[in-house]
mmCIF file of C-alpha atoms in Angstrom:
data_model
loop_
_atom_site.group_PDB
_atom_site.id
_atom_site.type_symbol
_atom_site.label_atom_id
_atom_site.label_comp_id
_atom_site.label_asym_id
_atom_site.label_seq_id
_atom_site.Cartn_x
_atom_site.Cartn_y
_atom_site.Cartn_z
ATOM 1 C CA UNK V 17 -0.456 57.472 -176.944
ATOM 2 C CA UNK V 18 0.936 53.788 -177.671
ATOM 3 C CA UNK V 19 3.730 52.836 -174.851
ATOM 4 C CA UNK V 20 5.856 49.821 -174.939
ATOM 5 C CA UNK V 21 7.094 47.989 -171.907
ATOM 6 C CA UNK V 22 10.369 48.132 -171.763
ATOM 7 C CA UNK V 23 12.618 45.303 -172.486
ATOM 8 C CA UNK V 24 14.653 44.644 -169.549
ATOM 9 C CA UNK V 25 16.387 41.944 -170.298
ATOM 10 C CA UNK V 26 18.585 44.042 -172.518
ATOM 11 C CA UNK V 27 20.204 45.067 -169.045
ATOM 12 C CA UNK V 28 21.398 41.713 -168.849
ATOM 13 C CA UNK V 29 20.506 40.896 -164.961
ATOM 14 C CA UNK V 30 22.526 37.900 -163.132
ATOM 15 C CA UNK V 31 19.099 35.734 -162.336
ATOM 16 C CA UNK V 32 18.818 33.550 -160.574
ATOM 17 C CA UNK V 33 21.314 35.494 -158.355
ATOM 18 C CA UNK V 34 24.112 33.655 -157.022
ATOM 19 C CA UNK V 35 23.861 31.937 -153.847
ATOM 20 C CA UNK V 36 27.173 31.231 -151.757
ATOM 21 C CA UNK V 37 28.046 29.296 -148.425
ATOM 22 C CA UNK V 38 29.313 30.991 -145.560
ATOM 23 C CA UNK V 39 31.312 29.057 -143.764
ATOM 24 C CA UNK V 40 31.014 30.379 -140.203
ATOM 25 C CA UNK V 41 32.028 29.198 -137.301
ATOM 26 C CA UNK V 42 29.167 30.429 -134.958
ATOM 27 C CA UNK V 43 26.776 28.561 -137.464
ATOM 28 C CA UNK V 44 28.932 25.606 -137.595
ATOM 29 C CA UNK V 45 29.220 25.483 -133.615
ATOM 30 C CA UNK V 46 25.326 25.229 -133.475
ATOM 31 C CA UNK V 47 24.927 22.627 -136.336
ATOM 32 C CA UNK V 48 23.518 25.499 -138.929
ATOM 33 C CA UNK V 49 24.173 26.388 -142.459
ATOM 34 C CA UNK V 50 24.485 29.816 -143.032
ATOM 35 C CA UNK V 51 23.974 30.551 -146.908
ATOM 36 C CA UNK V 52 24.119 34.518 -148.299
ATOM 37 C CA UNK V 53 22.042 34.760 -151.514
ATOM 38 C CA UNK V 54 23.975 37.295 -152.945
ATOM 39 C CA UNK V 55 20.812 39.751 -154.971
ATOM 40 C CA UNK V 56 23.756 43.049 -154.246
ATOM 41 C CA UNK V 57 24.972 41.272 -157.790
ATOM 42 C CA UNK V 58 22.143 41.167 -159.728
ATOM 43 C CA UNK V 59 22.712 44.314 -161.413
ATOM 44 C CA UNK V 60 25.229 47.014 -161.372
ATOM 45 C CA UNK V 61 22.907 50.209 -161.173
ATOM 46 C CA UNK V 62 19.916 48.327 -160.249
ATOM 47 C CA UNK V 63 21.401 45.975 -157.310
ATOM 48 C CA UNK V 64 19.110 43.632 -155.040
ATOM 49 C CA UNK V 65 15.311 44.215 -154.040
ATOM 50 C CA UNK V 66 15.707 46.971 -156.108
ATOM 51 C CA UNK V 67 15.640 44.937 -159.166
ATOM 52 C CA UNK V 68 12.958 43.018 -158.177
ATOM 53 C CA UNK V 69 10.753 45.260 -156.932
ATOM 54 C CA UNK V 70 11.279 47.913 -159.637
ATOM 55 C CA UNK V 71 11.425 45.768 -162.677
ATOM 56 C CA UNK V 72 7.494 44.607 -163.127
ATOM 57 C CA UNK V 73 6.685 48.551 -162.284
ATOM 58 C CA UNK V 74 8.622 49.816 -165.281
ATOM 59 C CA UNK V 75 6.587 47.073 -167.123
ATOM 60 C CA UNK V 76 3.348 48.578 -165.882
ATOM 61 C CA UNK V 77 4.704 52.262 -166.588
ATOM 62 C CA UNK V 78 5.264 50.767 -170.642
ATOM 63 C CA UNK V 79 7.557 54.020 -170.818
ATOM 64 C CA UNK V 80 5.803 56.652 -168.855
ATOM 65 C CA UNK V 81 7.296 59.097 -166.886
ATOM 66 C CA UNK V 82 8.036 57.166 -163.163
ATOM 67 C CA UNK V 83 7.202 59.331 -159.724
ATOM 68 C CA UNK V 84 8.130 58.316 -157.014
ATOM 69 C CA UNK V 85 9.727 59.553 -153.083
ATOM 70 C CA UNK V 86 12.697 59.098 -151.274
ATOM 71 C CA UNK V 87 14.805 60.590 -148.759
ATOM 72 C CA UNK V 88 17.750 62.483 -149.445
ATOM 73 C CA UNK V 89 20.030 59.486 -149.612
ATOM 74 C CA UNK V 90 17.221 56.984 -150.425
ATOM 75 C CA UNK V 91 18.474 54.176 -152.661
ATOM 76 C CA UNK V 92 14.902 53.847 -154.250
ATOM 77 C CA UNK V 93 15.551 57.390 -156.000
ATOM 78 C CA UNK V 94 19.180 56.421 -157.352
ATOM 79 C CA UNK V 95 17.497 53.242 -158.631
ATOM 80 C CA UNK V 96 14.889 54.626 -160.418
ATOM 81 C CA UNK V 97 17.234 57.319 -162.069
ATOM 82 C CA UNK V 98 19.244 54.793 -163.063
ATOM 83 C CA UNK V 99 16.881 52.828 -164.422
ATOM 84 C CA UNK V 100 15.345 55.682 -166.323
ATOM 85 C CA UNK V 101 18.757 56.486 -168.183
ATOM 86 C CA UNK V 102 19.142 52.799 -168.911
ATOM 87 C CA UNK V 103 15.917 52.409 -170.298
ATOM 88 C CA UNK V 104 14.917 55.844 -171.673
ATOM 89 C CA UNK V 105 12.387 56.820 -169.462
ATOM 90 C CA UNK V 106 11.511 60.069 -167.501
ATOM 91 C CA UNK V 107 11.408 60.359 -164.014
ATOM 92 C CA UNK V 108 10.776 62.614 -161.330
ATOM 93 C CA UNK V 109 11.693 62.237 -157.535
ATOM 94 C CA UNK V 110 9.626 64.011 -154.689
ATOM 95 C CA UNK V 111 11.951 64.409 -152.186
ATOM 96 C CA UNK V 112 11.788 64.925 -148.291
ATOM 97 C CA UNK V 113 12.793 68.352 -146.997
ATOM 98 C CA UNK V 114 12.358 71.546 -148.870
ATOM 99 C CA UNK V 115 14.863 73.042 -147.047
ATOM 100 C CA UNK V 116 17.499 70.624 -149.865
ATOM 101 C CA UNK V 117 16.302 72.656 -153.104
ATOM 102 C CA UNK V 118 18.290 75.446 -151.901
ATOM 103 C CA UNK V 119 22.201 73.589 -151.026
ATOM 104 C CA UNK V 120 23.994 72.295 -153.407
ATOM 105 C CA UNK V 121 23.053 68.652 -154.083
ATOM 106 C CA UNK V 122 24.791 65.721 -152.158
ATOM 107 C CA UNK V 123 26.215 62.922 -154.073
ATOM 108 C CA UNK V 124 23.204 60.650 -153.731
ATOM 109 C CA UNK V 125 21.294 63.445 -155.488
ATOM 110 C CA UNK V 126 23.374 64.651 -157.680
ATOM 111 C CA UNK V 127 23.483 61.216 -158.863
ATOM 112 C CA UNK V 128 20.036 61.085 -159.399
ATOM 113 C CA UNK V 129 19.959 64.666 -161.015
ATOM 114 C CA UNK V 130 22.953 63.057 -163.842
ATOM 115 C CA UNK V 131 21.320 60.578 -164.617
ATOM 116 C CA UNK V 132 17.962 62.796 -165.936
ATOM 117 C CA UNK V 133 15.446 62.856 -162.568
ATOM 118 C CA UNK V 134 13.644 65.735 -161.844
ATOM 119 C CA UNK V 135 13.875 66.558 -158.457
ATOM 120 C CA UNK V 136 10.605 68.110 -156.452
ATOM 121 C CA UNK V 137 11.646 68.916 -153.396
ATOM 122 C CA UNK V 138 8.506 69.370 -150.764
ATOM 123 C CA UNK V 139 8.605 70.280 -147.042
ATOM 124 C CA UNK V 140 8.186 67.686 -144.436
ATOM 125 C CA UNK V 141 4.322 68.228 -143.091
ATOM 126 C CA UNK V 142 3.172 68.168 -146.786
ATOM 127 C CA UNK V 143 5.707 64.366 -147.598
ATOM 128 C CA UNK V 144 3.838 62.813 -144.474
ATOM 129 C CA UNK V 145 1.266 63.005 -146.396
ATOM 130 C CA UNK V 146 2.123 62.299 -149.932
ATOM 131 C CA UNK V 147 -0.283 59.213 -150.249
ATOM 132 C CA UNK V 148 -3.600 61.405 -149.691
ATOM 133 C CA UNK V 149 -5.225 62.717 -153.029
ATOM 134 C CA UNK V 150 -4.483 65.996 -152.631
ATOM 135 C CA UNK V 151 -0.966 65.851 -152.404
ATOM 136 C CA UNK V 152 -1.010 63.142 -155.387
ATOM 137 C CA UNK V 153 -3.802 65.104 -157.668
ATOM 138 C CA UNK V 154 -1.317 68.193 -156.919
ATOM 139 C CA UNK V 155 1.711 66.399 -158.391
ATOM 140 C CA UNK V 156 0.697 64.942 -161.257
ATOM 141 C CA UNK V 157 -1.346 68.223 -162.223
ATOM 142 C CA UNK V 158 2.269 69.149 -162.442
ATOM 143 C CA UNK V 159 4.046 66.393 -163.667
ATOM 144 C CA UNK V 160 1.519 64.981 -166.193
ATOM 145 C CA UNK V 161 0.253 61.330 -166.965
ATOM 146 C CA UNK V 162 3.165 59.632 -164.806
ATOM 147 C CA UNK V 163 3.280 55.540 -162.887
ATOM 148 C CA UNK V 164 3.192 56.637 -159.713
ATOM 149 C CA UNK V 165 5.634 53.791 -157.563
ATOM 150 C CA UNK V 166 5.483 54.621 -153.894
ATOM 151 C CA UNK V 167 8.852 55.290 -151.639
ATOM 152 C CA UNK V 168 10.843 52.545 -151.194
ATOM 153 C CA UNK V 169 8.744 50.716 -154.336
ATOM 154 C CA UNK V 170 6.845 48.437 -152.606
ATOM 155 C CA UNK V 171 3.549 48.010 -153.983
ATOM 156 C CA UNK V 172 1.255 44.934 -155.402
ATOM 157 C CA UNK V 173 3.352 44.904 -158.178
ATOM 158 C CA UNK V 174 6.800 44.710 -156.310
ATOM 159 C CA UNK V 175 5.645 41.929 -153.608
ATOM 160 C CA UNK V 176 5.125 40.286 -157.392
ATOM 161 C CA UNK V 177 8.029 40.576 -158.487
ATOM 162 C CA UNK V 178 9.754 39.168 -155.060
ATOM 163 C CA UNK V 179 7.662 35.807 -155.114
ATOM 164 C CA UNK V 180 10.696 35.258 -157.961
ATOM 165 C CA UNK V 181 13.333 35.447 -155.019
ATOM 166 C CA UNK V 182 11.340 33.121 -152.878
ATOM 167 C CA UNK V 183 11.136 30.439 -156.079
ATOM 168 C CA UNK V 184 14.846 30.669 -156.422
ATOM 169 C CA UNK V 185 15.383 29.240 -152.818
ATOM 170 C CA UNK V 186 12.669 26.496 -152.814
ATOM 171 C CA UNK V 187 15.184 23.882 -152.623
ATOM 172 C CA UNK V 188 17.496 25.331 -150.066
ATOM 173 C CA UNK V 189 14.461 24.714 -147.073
ATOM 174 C CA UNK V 190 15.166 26.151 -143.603
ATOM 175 C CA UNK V 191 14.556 29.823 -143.257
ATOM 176 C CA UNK V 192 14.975 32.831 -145.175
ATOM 177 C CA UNK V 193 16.135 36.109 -143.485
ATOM 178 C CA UNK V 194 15.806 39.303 -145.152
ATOM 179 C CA UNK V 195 15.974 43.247 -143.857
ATOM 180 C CA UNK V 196 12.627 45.299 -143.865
ATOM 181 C CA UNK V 197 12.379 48.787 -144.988
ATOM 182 C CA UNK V 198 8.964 49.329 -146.158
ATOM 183 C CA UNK V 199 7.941 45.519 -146.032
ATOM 184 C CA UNK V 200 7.598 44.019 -150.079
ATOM 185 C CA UNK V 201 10.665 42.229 -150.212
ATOM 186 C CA UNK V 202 9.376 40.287 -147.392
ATOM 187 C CA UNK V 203 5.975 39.930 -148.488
ATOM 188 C CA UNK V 204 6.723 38.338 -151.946
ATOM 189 C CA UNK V 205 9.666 36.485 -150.496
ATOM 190 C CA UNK V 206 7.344 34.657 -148.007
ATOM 191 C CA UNK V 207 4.729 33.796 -150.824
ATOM 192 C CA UNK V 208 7.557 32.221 -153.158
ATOM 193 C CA UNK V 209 8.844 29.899 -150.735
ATOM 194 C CA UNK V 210 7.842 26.501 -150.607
ATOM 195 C CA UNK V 211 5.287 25.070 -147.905
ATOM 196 C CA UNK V 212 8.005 23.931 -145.511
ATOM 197 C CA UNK V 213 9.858 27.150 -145.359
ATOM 198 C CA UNK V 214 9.722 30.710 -143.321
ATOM 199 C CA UNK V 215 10.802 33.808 -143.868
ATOM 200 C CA UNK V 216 12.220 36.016 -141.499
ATOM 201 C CA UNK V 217 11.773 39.620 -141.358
ATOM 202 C CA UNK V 218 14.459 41.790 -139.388
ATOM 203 C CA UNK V 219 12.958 45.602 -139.264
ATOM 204 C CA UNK V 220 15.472 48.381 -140.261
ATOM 205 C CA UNK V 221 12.921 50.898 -138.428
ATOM 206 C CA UNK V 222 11.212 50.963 -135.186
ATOM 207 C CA UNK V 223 7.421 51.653 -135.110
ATOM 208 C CA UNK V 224 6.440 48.180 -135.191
ATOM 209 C CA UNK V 225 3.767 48.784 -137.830
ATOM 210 C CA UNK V 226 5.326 46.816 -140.957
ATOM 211 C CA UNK V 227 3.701 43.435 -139.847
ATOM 212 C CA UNK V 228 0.494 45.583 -141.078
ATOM 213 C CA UNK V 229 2.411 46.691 -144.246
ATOM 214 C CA UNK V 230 3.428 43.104 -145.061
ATOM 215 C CA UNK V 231 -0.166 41.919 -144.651
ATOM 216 C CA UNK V 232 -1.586 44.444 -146.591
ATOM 217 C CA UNK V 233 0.618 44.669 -149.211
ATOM 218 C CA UNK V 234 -0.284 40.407 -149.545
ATOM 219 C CA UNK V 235 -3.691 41.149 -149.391
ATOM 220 C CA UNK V 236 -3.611 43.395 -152.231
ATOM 221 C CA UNK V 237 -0.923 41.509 -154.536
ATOM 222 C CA UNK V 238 -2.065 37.845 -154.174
ATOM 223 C CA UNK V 239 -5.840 38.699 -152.791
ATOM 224 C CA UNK V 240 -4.762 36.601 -148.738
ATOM 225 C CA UNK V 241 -1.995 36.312 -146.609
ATOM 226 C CA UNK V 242 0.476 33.991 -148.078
ATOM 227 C CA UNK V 243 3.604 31.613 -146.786
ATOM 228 C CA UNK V 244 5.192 31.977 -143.841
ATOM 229 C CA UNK V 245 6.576 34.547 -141.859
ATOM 230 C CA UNK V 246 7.447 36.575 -138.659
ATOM 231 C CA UNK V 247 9.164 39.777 -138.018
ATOM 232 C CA UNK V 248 11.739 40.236 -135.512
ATOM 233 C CA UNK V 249 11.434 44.017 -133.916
ATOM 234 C CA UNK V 250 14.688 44.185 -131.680
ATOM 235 C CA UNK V 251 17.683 44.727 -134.308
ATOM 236 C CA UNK V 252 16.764 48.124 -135.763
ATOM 237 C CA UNK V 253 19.907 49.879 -133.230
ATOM 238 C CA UNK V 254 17.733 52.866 -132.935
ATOM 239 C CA UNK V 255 15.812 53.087 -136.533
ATOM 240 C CA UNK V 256 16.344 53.869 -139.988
ATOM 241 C CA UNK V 257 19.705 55.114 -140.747
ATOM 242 C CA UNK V 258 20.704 54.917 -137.704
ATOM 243 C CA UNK V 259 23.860 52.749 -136.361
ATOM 244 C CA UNK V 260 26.146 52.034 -133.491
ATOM 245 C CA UNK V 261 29.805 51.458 -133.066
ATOM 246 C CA UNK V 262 28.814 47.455 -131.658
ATOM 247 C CA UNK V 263 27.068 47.418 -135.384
ATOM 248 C CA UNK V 264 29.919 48.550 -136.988
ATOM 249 C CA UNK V 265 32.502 45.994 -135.476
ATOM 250 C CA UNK V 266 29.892 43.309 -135.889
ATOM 251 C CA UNK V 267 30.328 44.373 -139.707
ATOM 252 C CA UNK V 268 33.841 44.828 -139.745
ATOM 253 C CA UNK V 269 34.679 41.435 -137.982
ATOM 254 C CA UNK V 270 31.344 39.719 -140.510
ATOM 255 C CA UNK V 271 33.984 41.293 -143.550
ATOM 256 C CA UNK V 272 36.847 40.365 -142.445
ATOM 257 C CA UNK V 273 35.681 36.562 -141.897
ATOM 258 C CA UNK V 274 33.882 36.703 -145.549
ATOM 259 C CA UNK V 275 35.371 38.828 -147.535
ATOM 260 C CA UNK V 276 32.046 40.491 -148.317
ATOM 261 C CA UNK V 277 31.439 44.184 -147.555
ATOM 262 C CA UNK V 278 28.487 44.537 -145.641
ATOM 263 C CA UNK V 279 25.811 47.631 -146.392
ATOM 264 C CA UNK V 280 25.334 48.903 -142.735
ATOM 265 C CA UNK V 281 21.674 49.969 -142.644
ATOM 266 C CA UNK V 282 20.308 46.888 -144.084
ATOM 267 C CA UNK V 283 22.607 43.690 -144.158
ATOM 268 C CA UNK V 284 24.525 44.817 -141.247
ATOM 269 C CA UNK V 285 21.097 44.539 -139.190
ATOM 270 C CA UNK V 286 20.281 41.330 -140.616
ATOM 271 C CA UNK V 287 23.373 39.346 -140.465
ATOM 272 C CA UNK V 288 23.480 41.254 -136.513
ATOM 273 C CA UNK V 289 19.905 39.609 -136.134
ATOM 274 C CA UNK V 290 21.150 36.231 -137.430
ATOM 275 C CA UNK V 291 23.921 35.775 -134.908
ATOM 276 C CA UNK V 292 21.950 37.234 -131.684
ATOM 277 C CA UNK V 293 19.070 34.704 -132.793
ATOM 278 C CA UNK V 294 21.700 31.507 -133.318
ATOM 279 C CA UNK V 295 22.477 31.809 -129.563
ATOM 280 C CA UNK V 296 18.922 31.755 -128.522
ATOM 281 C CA UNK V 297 18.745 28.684 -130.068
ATOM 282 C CA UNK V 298 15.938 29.762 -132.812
ATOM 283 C CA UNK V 299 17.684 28.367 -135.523
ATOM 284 C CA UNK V 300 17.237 24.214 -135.024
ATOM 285 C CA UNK V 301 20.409 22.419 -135.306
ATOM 286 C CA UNK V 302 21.313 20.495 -138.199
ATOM 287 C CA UNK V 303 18.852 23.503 -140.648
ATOM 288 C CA UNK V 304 19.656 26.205 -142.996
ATOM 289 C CA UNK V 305 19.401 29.787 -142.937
ATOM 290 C CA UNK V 306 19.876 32.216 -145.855
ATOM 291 C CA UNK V 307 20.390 35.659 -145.384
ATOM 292 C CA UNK V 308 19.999 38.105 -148.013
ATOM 293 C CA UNK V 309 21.833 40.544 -149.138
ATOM 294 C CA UNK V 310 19.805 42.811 -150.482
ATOM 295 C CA UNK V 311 22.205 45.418 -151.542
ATOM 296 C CA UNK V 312 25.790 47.028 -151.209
ATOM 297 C CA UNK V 313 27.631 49.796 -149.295
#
């Protein structure tokens, strides 16, 4: 059967995505430049890493059905929905906890569900290990000939497409700061920068083991470790989904100076990261640092 890739420029994404100054005065005490490149506008449905990391996948999947895993309130899934109603598409989402196919969906779901996924809803031991063959052989015995895009969508193909965020901030030099869920934001960011930059991971999830991820996921996209880059462990307030009121009024206060609203399980992490780093002096006076915001509340 003959599948076309999909033409996604027909969902008219804002690329390069707009970059803004944020003029701050605990930047501007220590001589920085805080910048926020702004990929949360890139596209309505589609916002941020999701774009990039999703778009050369659908490419490869020329029209296939798309599988992949989430959580229950995993942004991945309501991305890939989306994307599959936009572009005409099937998908299916395997989700965490099969304890969920018997409530009534939440929002984040039902979302998913009205816009045309099929949601496969498998218990906990068997979703640890929904990379092993058995588990995959199992689904797509089910599902049929599907692209099969792993949770949180990064893969080879999504560190790809995030080299194209590193190329759009070649000029700006200094360092790049991004939030880590699963690592391939990070890992094509760092290869697109240019040789006098770094990029700055800040972990969303304790565990430490995404400095693996991001190596591996290098390896197997551009065949060696490539660019610059470090992780920071300390800023995940207690792992993934998790917050604390001092996050929160660090967000409130970072809105109220910008006029931005601030995603708190991502950005809200980063931009925490950025300050706490500032006053111990990592950030050289008189250099840049661009945060991005890789999605919205």
């Amino acid at each position: 059967m003959h599948h076309e890739a999909p033409d996604l420029s027909r969902l008219q994404p804002v690329l390069p995505s707009p970059l803004q100054p944020a003029e701050d005065e605990r930047f501007a005490r220590h001589g920085v430049t805080l910048l926020l490149k702004r990929d949360d506008l890139i596209h309505q449905d589609l916002p941020g890493n999701k774009w990039r990391k999703l778009a050369p996948n659908l490419r490869a999947a020329s029209g296939r059905t798309v599988l992949t895993f989430g959580g229950a309130y995993s942004n991945h899934l309501r991305a890939t929905a989306a994307a599959g109603r936009l572009l005409g598409f099937p998908t299916v989402g395997v989700v965490r906890g099969d304890e969920l196919a018997h409530r009534p969906l939440n929002p984040s779901l039902a979302r998913c569900a009205a816009d045309g996924m099929r949601l496969h809803f498998i218990d906990r031991a068997t979703y640890r290990s929904k990379t092993s063959p058995g588990v995959l052989d199992g689904l797509l015995r089910l599902f049929g000939d599907c692209l099969v895009v792993p949770e949180g969508g990064s893969n080879a193909l999504a560190a790809q497409g995030c080299t194209a965020l590193g190329h759009e901030l070649r000029e700006q030099g200094g360092t790049v700061a991004v939030a880590v869920g699963t690592g391939g934001t990070l890992a094509g960011l760092a290869a697109g920068l240019a040789p006098g930059q770094r990029a700055l991971g800040v972990p969303v999830l304790r565990g430490g083991f995404l400095a693996d991820a991001v190596r591996d996921l290098q390896r197997e996209a551009f065949g060696a470790p490539a660019g610059r880059w470090t992780l920071d462990e300390r800023f995940h307030f207690g792992g993934y989904a998790r917050t604390t009121p001092e996050l929160h009024a660090f967000a409130d206060d970072f809105e109220d100076r910008h006029g931005l609203a601030v995603e708190r399980l991502y950005v809200a992490k980063l931009l925490y990261a950025l300050v706490s780093l500032l006053d111990e002096g990592f950030f050289a006076p008189g250099s840049t640092v661009t945060a991005v915001v890789t999605g919205r509340p």
